[in-house]
mmCIF file of C-alpha atoms and ligand atoms in Angstrom:
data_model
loop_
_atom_site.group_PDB
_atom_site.id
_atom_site.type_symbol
_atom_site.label_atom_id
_atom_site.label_comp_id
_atom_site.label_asym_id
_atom_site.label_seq_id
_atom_site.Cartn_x
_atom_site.Cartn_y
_atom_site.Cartn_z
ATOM 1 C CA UNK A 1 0.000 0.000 0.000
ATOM 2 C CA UNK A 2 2.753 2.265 0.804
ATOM 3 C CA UNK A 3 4.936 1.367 -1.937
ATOM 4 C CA UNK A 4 2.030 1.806 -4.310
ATOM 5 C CA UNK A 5 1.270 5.361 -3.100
ATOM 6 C CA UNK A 6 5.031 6.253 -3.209
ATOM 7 C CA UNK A 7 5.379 4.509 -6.779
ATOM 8 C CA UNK A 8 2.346 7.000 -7.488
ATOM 9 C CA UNK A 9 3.379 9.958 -5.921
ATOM 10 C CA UNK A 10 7.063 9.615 -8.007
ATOM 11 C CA UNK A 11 5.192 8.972 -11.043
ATOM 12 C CA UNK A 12 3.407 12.378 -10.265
ATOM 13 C CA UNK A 13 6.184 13.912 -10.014
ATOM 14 C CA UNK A 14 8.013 12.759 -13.030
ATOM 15 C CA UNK A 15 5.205 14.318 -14.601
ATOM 16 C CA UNK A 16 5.234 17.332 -13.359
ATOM 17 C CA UNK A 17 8.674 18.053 -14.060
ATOM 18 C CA UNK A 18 8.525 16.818 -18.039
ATOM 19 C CA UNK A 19 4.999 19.188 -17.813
ATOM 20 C CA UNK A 20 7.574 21.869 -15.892
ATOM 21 C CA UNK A 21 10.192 20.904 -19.157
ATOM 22 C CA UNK A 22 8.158 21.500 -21.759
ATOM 23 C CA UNK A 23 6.412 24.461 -20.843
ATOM 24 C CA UNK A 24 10.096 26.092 -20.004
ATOM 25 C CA UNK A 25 11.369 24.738 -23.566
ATOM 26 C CA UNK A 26 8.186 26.315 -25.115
ATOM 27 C CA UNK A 27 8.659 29.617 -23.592
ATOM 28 C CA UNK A 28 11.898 30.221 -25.201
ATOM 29 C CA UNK A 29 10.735 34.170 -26.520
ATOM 30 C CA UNK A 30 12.013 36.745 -24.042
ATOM 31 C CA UNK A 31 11.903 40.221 -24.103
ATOM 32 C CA UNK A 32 15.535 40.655 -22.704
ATOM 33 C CA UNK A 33 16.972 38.263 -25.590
ATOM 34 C CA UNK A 34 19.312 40.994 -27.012
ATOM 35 C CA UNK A 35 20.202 42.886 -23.829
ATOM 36 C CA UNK A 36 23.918 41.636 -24.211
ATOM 37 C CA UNK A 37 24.454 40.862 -27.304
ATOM 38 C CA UNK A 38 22.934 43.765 -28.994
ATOM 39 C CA UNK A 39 21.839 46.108 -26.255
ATOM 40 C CA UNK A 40 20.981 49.314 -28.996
ATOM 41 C CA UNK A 41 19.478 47.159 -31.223
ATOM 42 C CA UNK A 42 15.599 48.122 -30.342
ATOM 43 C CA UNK A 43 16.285 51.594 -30.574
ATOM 44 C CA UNK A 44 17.943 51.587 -33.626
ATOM 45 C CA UNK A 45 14.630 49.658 -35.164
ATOM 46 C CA UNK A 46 12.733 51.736 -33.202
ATOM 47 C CA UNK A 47 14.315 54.799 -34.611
ATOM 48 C CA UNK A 48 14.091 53.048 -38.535
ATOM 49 C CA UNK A 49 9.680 52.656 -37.812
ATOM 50 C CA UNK A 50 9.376 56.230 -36.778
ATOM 51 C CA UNK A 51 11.441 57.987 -39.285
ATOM 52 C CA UNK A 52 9.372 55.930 -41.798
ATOM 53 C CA UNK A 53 5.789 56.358 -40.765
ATOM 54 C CA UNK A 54 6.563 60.192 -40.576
ATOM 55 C CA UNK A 55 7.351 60.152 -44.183
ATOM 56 C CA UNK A 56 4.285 58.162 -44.484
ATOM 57 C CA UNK A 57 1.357 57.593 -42.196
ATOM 58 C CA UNK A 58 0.052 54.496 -44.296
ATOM 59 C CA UNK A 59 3.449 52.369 -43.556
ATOM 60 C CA UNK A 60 2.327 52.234 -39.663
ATOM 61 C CA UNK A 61 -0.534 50.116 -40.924
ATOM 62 C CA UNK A 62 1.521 47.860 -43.964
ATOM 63 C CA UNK A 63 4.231 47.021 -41.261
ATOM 64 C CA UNK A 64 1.446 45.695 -38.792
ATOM 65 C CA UNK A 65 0.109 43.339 -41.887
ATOM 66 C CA UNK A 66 3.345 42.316 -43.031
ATOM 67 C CA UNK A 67 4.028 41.242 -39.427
ATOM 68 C CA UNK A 68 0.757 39.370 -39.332
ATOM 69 C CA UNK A 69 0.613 37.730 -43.047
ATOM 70 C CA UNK A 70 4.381 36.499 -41.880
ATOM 71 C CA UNK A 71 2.907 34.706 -38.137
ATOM 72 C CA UNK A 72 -0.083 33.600 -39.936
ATOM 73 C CA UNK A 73 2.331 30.991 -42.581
ATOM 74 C CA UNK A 74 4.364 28.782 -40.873
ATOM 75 C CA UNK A 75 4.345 30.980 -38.110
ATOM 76 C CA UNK A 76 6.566 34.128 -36.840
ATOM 77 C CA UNK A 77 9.728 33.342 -38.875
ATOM 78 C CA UNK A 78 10.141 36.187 -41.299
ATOM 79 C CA UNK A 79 9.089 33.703 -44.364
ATOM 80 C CA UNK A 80 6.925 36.268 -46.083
ATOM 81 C CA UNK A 81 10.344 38.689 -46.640
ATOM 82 C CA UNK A 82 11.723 36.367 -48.896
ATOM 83 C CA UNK A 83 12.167 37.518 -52.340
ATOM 84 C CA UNK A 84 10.606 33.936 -53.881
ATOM 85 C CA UNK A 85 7.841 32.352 -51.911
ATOM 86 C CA UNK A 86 4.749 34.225 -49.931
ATOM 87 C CA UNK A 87 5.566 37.909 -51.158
ATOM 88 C CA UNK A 88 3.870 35.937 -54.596
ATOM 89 C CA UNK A 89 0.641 34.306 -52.600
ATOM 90 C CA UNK A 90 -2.761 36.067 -54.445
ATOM 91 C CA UNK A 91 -3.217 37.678 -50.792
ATOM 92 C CA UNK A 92 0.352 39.465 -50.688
ATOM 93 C CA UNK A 93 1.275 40.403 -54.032
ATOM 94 C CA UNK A 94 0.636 43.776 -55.214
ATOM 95 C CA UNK A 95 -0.539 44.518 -51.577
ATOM 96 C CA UNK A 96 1.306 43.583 -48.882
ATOM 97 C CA UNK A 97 4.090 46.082 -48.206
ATOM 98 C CA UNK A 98 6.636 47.855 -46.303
ATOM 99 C CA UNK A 99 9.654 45.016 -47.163
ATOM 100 C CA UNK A 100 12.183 48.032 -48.158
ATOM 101 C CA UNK A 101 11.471 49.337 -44.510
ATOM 102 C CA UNK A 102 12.351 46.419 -43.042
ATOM 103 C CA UNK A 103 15.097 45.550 -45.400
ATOM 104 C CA UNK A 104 16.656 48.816 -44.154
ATOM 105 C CA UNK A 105 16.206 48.634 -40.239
ATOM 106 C CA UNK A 106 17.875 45.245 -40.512
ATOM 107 C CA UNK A 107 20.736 47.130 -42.275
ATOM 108 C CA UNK A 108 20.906 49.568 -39.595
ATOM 109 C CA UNK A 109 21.124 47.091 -36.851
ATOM 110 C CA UNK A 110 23.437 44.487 -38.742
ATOM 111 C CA UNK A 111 26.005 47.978 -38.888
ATOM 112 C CA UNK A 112 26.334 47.684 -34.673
ATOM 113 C CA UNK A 113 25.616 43.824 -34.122
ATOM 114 C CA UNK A 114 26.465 42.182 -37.192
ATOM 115 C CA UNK A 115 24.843 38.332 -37.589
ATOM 116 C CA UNK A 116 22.913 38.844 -34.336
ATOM 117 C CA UNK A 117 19.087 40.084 -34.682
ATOM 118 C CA UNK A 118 16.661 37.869 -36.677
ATOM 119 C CA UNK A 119 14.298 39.564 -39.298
ATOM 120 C CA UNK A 120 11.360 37.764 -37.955
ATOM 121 C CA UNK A 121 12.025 39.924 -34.653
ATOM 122 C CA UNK A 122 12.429 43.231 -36.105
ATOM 123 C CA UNK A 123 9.098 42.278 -37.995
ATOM 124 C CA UNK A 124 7.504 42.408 -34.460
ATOM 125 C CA UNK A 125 9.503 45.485 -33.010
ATOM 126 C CA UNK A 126 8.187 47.362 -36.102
ATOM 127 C CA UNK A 127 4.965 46.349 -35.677
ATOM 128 C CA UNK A 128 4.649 47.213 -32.191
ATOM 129 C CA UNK A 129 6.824 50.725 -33.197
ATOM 130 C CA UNK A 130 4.668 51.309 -35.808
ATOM 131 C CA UNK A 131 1.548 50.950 -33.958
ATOM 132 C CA UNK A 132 3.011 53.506 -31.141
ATOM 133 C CA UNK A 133 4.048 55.811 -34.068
ATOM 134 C CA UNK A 134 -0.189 56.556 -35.098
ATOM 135 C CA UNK A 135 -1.613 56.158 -31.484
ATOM 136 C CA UNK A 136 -1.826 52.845 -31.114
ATOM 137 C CA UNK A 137 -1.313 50.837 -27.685
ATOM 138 C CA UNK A 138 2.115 50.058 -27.113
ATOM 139 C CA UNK A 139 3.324 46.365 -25.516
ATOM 140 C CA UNK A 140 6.718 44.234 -24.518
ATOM 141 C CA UNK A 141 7.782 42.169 -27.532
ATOM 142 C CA UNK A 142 9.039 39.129 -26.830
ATOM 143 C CA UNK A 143 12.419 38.094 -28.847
ATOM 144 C CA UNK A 144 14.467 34.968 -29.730
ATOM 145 C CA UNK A 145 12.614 33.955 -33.278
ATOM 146 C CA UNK A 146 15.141 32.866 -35.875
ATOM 147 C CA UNK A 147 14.553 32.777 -39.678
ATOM 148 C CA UNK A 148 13.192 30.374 -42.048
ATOM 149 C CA UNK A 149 14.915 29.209 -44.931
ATOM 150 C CA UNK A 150 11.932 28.182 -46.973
ATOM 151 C CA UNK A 151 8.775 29.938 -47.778
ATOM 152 C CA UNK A 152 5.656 28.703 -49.870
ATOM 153 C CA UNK A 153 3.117 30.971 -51.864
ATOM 154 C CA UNK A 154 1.055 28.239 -51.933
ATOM 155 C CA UNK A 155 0.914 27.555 -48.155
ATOM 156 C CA UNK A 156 0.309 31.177 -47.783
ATOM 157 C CA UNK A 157 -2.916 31.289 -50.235
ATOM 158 C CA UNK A 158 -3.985 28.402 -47.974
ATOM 159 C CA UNK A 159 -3.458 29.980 -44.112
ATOM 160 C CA UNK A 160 -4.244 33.411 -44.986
ATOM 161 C CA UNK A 161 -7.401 34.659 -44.767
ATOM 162 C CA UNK A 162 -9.672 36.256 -47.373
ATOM 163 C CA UNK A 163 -11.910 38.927 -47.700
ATOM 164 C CA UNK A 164 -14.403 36.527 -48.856
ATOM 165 C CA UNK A 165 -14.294 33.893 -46.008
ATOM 166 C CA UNK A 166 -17.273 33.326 -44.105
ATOM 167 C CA UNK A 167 -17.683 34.068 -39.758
ATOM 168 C CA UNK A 168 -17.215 30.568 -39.237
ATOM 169 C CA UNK A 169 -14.027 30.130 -41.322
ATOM 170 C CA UNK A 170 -12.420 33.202 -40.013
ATOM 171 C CA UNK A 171 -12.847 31.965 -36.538
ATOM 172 C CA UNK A 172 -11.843 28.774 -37.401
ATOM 173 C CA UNK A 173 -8.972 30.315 -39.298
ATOM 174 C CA UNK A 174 -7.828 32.700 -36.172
ATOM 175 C CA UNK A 175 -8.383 29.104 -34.213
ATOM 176 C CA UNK A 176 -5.574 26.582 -35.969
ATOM 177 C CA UNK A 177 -3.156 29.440 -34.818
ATOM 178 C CA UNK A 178 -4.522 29.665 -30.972
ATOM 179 C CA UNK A 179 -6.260 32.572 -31.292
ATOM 180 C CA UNK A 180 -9.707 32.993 -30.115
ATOM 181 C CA UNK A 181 -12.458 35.004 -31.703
ATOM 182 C CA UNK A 182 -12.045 38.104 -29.591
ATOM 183 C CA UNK A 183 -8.434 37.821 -30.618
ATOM 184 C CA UNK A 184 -9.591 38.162 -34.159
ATOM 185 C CA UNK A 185 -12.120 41.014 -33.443
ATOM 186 C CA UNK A 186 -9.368 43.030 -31.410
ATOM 187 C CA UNK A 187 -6.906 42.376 -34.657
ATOM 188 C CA UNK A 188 -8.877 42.839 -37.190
ATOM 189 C CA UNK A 189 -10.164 46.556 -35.404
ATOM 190 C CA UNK A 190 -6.324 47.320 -37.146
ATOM 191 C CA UNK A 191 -8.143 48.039 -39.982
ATOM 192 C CA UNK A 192 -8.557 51.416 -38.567
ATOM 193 C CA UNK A 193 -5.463 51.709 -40.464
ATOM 194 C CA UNK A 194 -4.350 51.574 -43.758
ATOM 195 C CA UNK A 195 -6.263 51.239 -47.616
ATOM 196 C CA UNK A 196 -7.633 48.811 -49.250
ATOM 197 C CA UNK A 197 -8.136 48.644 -53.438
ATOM 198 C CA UNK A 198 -10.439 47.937 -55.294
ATOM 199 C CA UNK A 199 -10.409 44.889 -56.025
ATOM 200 C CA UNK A 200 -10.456 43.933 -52.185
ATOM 201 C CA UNK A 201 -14.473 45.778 -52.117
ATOM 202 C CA UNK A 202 -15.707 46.006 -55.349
ATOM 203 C CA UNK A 203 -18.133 42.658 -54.301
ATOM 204 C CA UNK A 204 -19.326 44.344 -50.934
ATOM 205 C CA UNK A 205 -19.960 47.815 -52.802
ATOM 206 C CA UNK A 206 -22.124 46.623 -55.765
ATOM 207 C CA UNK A 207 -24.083 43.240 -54.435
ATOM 208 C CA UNK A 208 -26.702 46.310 -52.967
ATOM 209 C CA UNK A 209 -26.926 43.844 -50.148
ATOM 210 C CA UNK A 210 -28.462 45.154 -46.977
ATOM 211 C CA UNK A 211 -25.756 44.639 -44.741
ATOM 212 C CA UNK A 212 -23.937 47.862 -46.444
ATOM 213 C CA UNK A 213 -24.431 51.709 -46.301
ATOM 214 C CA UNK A 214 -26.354 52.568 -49.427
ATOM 215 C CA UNK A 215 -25.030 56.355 -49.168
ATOM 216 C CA UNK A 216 -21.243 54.675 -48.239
ATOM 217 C CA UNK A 217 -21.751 52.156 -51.175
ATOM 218 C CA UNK A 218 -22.092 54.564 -53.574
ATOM 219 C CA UNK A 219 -19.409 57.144 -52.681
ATOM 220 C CA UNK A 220 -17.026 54.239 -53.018
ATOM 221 C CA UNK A 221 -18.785 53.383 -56.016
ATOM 222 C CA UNK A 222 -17.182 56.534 -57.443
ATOM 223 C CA UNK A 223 -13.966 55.656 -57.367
ATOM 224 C CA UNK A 224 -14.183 51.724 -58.046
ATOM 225 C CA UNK A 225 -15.388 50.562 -61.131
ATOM 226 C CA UNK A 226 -17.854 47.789 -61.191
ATOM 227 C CA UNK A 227 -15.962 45.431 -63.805
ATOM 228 C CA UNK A 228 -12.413 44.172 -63.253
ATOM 229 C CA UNK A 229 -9.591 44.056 -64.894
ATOM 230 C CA UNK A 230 -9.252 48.120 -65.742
ATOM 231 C CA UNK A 231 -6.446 50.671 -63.940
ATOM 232 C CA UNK A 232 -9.363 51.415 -61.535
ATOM 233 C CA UNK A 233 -8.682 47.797 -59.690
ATOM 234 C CA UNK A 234 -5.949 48.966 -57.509
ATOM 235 C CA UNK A 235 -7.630 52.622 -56.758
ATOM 236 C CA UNK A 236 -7.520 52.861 -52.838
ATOM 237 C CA UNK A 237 -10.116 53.235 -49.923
ATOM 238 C CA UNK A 238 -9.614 54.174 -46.736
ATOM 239 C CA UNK A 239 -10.725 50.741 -44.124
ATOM 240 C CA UNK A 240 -11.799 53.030 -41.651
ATOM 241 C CA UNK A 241 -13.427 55.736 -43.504
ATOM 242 C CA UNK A 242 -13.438 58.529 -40.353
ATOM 243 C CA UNK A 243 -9.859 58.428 -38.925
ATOM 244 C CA UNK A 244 -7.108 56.041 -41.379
ATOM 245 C CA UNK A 245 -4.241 57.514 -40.429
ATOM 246 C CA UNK A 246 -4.809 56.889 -36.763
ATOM 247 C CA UNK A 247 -5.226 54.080 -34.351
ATOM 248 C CA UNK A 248 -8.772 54.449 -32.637
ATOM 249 C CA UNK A 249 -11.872 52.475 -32.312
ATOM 250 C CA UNK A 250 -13.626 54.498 -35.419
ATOM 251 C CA UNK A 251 -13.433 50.944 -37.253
ATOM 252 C CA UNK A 252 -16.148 49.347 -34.961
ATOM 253 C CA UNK A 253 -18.424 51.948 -34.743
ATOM 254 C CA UNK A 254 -17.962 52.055 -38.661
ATOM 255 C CA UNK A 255 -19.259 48.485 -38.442
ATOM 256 C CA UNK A 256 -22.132 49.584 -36.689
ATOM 257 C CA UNK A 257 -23.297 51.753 -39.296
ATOM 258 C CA UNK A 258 -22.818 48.793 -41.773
ATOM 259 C CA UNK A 259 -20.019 51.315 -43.110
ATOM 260 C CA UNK A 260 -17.269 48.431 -43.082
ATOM 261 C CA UNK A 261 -15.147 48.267 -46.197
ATOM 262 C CA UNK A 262 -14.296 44.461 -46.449
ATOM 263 C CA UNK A 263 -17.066 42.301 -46.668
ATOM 264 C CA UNK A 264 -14.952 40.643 -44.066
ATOM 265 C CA UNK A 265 -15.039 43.531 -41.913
ATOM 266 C CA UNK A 266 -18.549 43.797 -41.873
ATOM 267 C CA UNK A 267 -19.426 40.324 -41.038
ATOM 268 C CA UNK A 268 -18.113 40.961 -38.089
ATOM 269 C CA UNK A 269 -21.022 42.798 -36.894
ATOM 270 C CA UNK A 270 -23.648 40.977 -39.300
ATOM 271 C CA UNK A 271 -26.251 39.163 -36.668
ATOM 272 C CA UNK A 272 -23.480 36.720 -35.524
ATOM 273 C CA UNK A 273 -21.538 35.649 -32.386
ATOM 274 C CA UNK A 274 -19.196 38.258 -33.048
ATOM 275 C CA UNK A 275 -21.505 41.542 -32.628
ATOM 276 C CA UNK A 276 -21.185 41.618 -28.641
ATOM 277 C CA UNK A 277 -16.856 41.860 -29.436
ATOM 278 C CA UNK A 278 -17.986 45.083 -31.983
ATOM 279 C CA UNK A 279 -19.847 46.678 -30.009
ATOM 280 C CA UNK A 280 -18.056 46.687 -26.414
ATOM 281 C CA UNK A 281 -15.340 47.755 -29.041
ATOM 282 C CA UNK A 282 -16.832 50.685 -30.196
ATOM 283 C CA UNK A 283 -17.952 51.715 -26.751
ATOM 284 C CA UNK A 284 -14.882 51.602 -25.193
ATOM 285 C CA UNK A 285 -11.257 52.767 -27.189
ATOM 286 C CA UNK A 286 -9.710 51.578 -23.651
ATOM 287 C CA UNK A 287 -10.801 48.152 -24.173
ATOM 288 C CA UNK A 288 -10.104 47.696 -27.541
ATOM 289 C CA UNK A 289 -6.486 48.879 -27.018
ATOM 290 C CA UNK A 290 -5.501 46.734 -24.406
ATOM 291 C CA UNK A 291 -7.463 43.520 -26.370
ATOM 292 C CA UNK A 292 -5.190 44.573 -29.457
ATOM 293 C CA UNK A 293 -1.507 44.659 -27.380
ATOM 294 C CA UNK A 294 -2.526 41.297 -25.987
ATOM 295 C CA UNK A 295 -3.475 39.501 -29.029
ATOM 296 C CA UNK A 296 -0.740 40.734 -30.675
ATOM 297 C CA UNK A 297 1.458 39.080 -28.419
ATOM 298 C CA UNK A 298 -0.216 36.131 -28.803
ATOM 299 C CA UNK A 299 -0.171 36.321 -32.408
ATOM 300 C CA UNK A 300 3.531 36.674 -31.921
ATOM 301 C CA UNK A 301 4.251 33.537 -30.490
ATOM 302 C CA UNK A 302 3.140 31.654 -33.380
ATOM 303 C CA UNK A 303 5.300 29.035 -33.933
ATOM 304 C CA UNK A 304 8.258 30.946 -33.680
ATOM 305 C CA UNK A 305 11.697 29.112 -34.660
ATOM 306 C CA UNK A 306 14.326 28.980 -31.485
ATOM 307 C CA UNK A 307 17.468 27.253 -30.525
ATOM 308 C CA UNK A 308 19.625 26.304 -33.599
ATOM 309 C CA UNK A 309 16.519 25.873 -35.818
ATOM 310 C CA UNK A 310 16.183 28.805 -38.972
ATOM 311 C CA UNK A 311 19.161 30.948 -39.042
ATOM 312 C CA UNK A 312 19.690 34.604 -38.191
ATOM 313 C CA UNK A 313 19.787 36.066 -42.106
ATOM 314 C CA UNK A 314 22.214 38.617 -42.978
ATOM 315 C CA UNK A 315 19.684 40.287 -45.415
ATOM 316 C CA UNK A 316 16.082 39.549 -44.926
ATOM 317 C CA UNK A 317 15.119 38.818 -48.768
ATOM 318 C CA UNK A 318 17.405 36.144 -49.113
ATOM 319 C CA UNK A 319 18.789 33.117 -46.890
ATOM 320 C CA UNK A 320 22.245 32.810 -46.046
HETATM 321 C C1 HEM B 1 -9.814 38.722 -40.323
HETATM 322 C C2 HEM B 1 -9.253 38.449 -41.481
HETATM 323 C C3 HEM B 1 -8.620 39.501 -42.348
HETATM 324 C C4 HEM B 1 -8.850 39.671 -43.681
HETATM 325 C C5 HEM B 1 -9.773 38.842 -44.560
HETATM 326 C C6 HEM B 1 -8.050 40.798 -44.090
HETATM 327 C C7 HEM B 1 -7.976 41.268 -45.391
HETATM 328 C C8 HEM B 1 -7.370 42.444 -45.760
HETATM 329 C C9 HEM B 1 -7.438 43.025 -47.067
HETATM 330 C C10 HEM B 1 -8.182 42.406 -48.262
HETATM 331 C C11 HEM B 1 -6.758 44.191 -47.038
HETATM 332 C C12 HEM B 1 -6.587 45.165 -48.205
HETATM 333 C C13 HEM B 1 -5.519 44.651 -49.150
HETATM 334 C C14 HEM B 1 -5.493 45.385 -50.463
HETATM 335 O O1 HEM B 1 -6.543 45.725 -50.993
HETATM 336 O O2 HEM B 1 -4.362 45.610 -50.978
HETATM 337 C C15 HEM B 1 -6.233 44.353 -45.715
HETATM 338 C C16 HEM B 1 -5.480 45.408 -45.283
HETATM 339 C C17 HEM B 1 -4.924 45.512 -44.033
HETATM 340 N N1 HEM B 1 -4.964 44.528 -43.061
HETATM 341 FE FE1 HEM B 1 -6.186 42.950 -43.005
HETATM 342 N N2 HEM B 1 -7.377 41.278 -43.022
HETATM 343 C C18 HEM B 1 -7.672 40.522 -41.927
HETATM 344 C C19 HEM B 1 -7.139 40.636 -40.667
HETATM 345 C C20 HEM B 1 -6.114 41.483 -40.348
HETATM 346 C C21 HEM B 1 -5.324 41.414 -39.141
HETATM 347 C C22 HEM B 1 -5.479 40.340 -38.079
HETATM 348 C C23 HEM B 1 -4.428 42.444 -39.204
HETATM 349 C C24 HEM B 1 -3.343 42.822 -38.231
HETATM 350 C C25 HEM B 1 -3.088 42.259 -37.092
HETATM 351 C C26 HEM B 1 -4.665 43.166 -40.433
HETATM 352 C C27 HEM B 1 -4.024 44.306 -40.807
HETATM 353 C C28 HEM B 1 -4.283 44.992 -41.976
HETATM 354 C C29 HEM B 1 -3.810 46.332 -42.239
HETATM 355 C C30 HEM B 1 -3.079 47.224 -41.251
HETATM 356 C C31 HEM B 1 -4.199 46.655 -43.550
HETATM 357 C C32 HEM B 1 -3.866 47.936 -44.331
HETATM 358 C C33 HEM B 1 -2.500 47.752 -44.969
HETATM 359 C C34 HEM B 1 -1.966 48.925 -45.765
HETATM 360 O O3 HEM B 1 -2.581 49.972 -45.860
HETATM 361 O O4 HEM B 1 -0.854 48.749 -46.322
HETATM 362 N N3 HEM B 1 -5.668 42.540 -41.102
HETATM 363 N N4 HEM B 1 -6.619 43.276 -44.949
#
């Protein structure tokens, strides 16, 4: 009887330490990762972000996609900055951008610690830089993710999501990568940011459905031609029509006036289990804010290579 319970208890315990091992081999991102070996290495990206998004507003919001589109296919591992691969996927090309920005913070910081800081991780400093540059909340990035060597434009059309998905498949989408719906809500409310073209809306403005604005349908109309494949297709919109060069909650309450750009902006607040997220949203900026630093930590830590997996790139377009 005694043995048995002390057989048990050690078993426990053997447990508990490989539960204690893998959680501690997991939680290899820190936020101190480059405090020896490259101690001015945040500032100098920090100093790259702001210099660029006062030149131009709109590159606040591209750096925060590029970061996302790159965590979203096979996680946070700077894949989408090579020159062959997911910069191609339908979802990227011709709209995802901000890689020269990047390319020339990692410049900048390879000057003072050569070989040292990965370009997935000053993906995620600009991000988080960027969104402090228009407003936006501010939060502690975690560091430590090493480069990939591969990327795949087809994997990308696959993982990312489109403007087109349905509520369920966004969720389900935002899911696979451990992120819950009101993750997705709070992310997606970066839309407060940035353009969209034509070709991303021209559906939502001219089905006449009644989950749009008629009056906001047809000023959009005016600049987005209702066939494709003219020089109209890549004319740009603001996503949140009130305030795009600034990082507020005017995206929900656009929502709530059925005066969201992307059809899959507006089925956010379209009659499903979503609506409660929008609306708290657009009631409180507070909210919203702190939702948005915490998800994007959490979108962060997607699958992020460590250890001697990857390798730290010299340039970011192109492996070693
Ligand atoms: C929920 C699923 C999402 C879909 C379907 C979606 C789709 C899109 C589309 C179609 C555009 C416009 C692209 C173009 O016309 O060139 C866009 C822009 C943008 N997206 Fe999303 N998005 C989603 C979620 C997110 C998330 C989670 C983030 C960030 C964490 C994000 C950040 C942005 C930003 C900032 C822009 C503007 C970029 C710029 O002006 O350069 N999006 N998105």
């Amino acid at each position: 009887m005694r043995n048995s319970f002390i057989s048990h208890a050690s078993t426990a315990t053997v447990v508990f330490m490989l539960l204690l091992l893998s959680t501690t081999c997991k939680a290899q991102l820190s936020s101190t990762f480059y405090d020896q070996n490259c101690p001015n290495g945040l500032s100098t990206i920090r100093n790259a972000i702001r210099t660029a998004v006062s030149r131009e507003r709109r590159m606040a919001a591209s750096l925060i996609r590029l970061h996302f589109h790159d965590c979203f296919v096979q996680g946070c591992d700077a894949s989408i900055l090579l020159e062959d691969g997911e910069r191609n996927a339908l979802q990227n090309r011709g709209s995802a951008r901000g890689y020269e920005i990047i390319d020339s913070a990692k410049a900048q910081v390879e000057k003072i610690c050569p070989g040292v800081v990965s370009c997935a991780d000053i993906l995620a400093v600009a991000a988080r830089d960027a969104s402090v540059a228009v407003g936006g909340p501010s939060w502690t990035v975690k560091l430590g993710r090493r480069d990939s060597t591969t990327a795949s434009s087809s994997l990308a059309e696959q993982e990312l999501p489109r403007f087109t998905d349905g509520l369920d498949s966004l969720i389900s989408r935002f899911g696979t990568k451990g992120l819950s719906a009101r993750d997705m809500v709070a992310l997606s409310g970066s839309h407060t940011l940035g353009q969209a073209q034509c070709s991303s809306f021209r559906g939502r403005i001219y089905n006449n459905g009644s989950d749009i604005d008629v009056g906001f349908a047809s000023t959009r109309k005016r600049r987005c031609p209702g066939t494709s494949g003219q020089p109209g297709d890549s004319n740009l919109a603001p996503l949140d029509l009130v305030t795009p060069n600034s990082f507020d909650n005017n995206y929900f309450k656009n929502l709530l006036q059925k005066k969201g750009l992307l059809q899959s902006d507006q089925i956010l607040f379209s009659g499903g289990s979503t609506d409660s997220i929008v609306s708290e949203y657009s009631r409180s900026p507070a909210t919203f804010k702190s939702d948005f630093a915490s998800a994007m930590i959490k979108m962060g830590d997607i699958g992020p290579l460590t250890g001697s997996a990857g390798q730290i790139r010299r340039i970011c377009s192109a492996i070693n």
